[in-house]
Short mmCIF file of C-alpha atoms and ligand atoms in Angstrom, two decimals:
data_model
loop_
_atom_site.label_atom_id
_atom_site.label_comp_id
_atom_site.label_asym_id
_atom_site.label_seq_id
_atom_site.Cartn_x
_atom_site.Cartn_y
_atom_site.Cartn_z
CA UNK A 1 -6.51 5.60 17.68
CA UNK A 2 -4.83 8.08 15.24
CA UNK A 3 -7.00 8.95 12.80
CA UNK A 4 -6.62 12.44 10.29
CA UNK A 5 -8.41 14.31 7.99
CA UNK A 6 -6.34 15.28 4.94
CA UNK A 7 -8.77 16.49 2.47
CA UNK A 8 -11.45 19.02 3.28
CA UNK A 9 -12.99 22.28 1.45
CA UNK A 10 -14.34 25.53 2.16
CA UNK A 11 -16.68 27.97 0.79
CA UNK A 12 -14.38 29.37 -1.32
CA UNK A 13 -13.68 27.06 -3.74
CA UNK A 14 -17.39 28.38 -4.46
CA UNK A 15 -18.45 24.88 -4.46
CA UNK A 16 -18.42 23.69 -1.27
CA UNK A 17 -19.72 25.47 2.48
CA UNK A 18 -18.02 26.01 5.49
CA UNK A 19 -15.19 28.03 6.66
CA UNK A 20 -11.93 26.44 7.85
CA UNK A 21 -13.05 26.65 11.39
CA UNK A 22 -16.07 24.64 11.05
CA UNK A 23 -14.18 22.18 9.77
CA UNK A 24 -11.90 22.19 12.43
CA UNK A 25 -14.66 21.88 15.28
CA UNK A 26 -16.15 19.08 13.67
CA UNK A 27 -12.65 16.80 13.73
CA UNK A 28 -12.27 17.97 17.53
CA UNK A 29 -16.26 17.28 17.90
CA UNK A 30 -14.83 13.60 16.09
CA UNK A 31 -11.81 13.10 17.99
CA UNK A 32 -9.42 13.59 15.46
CA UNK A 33 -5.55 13.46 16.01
CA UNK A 34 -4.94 16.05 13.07
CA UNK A 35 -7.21 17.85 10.51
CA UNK A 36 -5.80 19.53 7.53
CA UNK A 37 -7.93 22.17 5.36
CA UNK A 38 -6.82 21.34 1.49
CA UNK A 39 -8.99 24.30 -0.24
CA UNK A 40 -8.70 23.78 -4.82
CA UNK A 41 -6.05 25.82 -6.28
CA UNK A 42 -6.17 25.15 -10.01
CA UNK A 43 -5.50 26.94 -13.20
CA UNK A 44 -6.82 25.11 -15.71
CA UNK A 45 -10.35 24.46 -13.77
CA UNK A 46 -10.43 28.28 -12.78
CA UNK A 47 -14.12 27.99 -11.63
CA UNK A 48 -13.73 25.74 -8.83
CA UNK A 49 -10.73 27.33 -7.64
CA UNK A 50 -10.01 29.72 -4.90
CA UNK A 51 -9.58 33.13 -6.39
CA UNK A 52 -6.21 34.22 -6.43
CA UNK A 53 -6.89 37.33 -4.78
CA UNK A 54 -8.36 35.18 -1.55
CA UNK A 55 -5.47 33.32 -1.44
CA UNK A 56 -4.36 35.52 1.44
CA UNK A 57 -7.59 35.20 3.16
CA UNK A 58 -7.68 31.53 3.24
CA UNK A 59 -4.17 31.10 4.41
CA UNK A 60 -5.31 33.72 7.64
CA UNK A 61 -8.70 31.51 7.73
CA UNK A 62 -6.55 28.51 8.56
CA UNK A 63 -4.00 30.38 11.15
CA UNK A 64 -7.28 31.89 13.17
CA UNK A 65 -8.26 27.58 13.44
CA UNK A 66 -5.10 26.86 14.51
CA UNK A 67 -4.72 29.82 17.02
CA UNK A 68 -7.80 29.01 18.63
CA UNK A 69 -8.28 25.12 18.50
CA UNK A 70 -4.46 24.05 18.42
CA UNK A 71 -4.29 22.97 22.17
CA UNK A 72 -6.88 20.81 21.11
CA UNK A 73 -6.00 19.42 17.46
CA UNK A 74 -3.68 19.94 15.26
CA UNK A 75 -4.31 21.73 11.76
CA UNK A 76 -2.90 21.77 9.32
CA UNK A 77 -2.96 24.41 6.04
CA UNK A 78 -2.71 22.76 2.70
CA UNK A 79 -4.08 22.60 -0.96
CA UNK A 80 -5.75 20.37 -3.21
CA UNK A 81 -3.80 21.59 -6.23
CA UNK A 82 -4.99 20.77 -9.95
CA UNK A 83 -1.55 19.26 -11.82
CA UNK A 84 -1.54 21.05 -15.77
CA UNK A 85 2.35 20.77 -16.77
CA UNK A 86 1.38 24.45 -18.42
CA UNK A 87 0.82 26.09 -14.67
CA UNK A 88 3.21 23.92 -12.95
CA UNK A 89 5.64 27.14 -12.77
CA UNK A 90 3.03 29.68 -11.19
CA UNK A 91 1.37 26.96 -9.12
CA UNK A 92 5.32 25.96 -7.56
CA UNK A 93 5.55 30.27 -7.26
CA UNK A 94 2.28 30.46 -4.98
CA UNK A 95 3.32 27.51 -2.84
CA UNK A 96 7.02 28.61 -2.67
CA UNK A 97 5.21 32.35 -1.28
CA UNK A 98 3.18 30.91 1.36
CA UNK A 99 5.81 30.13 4.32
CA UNK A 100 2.70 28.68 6.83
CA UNK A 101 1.68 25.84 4.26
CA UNK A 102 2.49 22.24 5.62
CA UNK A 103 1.67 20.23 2.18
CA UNK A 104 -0.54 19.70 -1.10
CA UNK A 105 -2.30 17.19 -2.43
CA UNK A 106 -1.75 16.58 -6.06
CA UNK A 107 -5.07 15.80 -8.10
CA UNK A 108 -6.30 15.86 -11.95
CA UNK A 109 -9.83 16.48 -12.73
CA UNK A 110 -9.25 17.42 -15.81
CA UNK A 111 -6.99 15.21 -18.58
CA UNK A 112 -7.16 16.18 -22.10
CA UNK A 113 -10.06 19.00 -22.30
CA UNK A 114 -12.56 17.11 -20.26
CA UNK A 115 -13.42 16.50 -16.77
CA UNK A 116 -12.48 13.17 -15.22
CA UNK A 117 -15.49 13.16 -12.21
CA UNK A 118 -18.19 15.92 -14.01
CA UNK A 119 -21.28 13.97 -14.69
CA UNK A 120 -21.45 16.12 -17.98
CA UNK A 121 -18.64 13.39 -18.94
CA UNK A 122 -20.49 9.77 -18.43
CA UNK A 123 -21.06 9.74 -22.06
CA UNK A 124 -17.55 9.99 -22.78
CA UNK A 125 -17.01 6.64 -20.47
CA UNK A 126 -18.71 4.80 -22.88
CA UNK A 127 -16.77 6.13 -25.99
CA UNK A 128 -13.24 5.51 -24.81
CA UNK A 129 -10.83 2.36 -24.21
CA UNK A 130 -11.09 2.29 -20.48
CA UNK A 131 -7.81 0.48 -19.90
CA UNK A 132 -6.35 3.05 -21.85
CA UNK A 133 -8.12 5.82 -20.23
CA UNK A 134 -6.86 4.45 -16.37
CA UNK A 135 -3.42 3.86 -17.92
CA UNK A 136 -3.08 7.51 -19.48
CA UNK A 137 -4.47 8.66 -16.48
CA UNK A 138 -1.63 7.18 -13.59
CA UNK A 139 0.72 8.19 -16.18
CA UNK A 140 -0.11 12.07 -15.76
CA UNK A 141 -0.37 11.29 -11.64
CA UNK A 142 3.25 10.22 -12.11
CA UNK A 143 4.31 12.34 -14.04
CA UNK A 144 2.87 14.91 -12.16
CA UNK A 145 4.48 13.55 -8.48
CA UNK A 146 7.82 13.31 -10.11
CA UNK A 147 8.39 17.04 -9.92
CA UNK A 148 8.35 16.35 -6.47
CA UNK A 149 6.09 19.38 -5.68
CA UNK A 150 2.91 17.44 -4.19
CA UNK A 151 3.44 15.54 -0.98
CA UNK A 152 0.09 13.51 -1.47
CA UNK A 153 -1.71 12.00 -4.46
CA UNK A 154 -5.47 12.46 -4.06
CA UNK A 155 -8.07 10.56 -5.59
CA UNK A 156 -5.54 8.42 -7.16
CA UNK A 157 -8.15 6.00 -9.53
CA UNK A 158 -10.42 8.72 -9.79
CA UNK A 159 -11.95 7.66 -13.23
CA UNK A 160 -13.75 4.84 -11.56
CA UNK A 161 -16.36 7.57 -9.87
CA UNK A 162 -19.43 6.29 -12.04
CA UNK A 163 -18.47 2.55 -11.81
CA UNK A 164 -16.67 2.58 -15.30
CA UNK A 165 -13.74 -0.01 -14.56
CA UNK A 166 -11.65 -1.90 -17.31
CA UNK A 167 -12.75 -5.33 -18.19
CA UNK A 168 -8.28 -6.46 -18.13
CA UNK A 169 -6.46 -7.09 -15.38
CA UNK A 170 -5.09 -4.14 -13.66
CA UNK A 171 -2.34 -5.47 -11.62
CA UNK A 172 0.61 -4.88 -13.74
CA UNK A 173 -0.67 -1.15 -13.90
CA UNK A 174 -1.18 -0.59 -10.15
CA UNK A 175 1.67 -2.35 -10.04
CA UNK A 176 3.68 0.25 -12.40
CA UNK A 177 2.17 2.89 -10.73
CA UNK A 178 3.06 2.09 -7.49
CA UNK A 179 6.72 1.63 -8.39
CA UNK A 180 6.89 4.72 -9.69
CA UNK A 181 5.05 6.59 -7.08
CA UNK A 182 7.52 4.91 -4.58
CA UNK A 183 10.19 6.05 -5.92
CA UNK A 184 9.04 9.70 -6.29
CA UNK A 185 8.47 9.78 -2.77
CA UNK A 186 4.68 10.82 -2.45
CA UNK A 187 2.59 9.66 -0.52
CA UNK A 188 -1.12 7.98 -1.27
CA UNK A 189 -4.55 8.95 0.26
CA UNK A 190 -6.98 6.68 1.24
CA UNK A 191 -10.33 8.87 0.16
CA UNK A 192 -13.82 8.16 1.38
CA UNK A 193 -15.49 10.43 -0.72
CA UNK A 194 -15.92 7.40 -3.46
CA UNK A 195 -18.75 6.09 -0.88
CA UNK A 196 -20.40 9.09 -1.47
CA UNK A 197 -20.56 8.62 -5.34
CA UNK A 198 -21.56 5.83 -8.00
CA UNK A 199 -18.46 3.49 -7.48
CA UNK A 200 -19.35 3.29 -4.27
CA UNK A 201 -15.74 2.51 -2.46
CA UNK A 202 -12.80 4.18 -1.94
CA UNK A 203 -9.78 5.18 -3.66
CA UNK A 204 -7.82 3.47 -3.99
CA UNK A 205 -9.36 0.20 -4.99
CA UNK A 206 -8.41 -2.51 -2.72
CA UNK A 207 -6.28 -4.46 -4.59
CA UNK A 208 -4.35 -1.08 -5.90
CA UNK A 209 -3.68 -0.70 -2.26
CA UNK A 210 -2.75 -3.87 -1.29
CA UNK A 211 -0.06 -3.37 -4.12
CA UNK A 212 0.72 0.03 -2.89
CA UNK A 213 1.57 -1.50 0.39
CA UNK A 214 3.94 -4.02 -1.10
CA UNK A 215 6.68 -1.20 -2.69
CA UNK A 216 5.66 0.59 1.27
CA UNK A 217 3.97 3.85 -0.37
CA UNK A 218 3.21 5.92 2.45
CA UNK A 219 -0.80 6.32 3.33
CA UNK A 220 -2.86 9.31 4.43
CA UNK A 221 -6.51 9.74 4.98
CA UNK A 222 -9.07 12.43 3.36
CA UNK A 223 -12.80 12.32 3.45
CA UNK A 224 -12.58 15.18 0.62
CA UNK A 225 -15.54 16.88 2.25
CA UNK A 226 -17.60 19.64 1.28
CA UNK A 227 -19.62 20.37 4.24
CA UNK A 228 -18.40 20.40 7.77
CA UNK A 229 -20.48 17.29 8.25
CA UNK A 230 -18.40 15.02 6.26
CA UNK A 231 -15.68 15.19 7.89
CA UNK A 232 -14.28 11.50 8.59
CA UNK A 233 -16.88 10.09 6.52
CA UNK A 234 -16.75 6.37 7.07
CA UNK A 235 -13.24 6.66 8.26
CA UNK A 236 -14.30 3.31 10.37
CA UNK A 237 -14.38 1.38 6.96
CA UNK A 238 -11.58 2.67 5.42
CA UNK A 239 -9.15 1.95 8.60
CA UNK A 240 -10.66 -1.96 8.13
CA UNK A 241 -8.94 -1.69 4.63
CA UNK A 242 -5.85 -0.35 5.48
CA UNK A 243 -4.95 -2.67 8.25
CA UNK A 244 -6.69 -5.62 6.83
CA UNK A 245 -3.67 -4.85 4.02
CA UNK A 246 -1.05 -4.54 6.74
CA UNK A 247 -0.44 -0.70 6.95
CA UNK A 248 0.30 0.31 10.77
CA UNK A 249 0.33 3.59 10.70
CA UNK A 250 -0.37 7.02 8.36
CA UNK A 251 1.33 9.84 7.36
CA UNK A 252 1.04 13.92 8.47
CA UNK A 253 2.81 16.57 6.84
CA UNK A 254 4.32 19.73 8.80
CA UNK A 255 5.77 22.46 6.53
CA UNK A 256 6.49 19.69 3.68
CA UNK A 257 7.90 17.45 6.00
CA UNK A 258 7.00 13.62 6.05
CA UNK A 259 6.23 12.13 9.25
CA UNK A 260 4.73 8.76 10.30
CA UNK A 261 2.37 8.22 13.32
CA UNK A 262 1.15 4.59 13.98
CA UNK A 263 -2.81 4.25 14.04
CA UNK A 264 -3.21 2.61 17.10
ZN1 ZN B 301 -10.47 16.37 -6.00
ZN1 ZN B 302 -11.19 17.59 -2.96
#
């Protein structure tokens, strides 16, 4: 079986442990096909980014993994990269610099002044139209893919993270998002990390995928893990998902580039 890690931190996002390396020896400990390190780069959430000036650092973090596991997995150096339309220009001028960088996953934390998954913000849940809050909020993730910067959408119904979920149907949304998101060209990831937190599943929500599937939006998988040890968290349970919704196979990324392996 194929199975890939997409989404993983390090220790110097400054909120999360573990240098690119461990990360790597736990997929190969796992028997993973491919693991990619996707370290924050953000702008407009400065304090859980990686500092500009270890930008460098990370990128030769990643390299030293890949010189010394790569006969034994392939890794792969990306970002998890915070979409403000105010720093898309420097945020395209850091990617366009770094020639070893095989893709970036496109995520919002942060939509109008507050923080989508902060705890801080559960009060704010309870004050706001949730179907309009999920249907601003895949409006700025497709916005965001259609400058055709990000190869993967993280996260993608991120709002649900404390179990807030509208009360409407959402099919015509997911169904409007997906559309969209086809015809930007990104791809989706299938993220574990909601296990790990109040909503207790992944994103995307079942039926959202089962949608995403229908207009054939390419899949990926990221335990978004912040410790070595979460690597391909419940990857078991979200490969049930995917092919009980008919996707065959998931998508890696080399230097930007799409390609398609099948699971089994
Ligand atoms: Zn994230
Ligand atoms: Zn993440």
């Amino acid at each position: 079986m194929n199975l890939v890690d997409y989404h993983t931190h390090t220790y110097l996002c400054r909120h999360a442990v573990g240098e690119p390396i461990d990360y790597v020896k736990m997929a190969v400990s796992k028997n993973l096909t491919e693991i990619g390190v996707s370290d924050h780069l953000s702008f407009s959430i400065p304090e859980d980014s990686i500092p500009l000036d270890k930008l460098e650092l990370y990128v030769n973090m990643v390299e030293e993994a890949k010189r010394l596991y790569g006969d034994r997995i392939r890794v792969r150096l990306g970002f998890e990269v915070e979409y403000s339309y105010d720093s898309l220009d420097s945020i395209a001028r850091i990617l366009e610099s770094i020639d070893e960088l095989d893709y970036t996953l496109l995520s919002i934390h942060k939509m109008d002044g507050w923080i989508v998954n902060s705890s801080r913000s559960r009060d704010k849940y309870m004050e706001v139209d949730l179907y309009r809050l999920y249907e601003k909020y895949f409006n700025l993730v497709c916005e965001a893919a259609s400058y055709r910067l990000f190869q993967i959408v993280a996260h993608i119904d991120l709002p649900k993270i404390f179990g807030f979920k509208p009360i409407e149907d959402m099919k015509p949304l997911y169904e409007d998002t997906a559309k969209r998101l086809a015809k930007a060209g990104v791809c989706v990831e299938v993220n574990t990390s909601g296990f790990r937190k109040p909503v207790a599943e992944v994103y995307p929500a079942r039926e959202f995928l089962e949608i995403l599937r229908k207009y054939n939006v390419p899949i990926t998988l990221g335990s978004d893990a912040h410790r070595p040890e979460d690597v391909a968290y419940r990857f078991r349970d979200a490969i049930d998902m995917i092919l009980s919704v008919g996707y065959k196979s998931i998508s890696v990324f080399e230097g930007g580039r799409r390609i398609e392996i099948p699971i089994f």
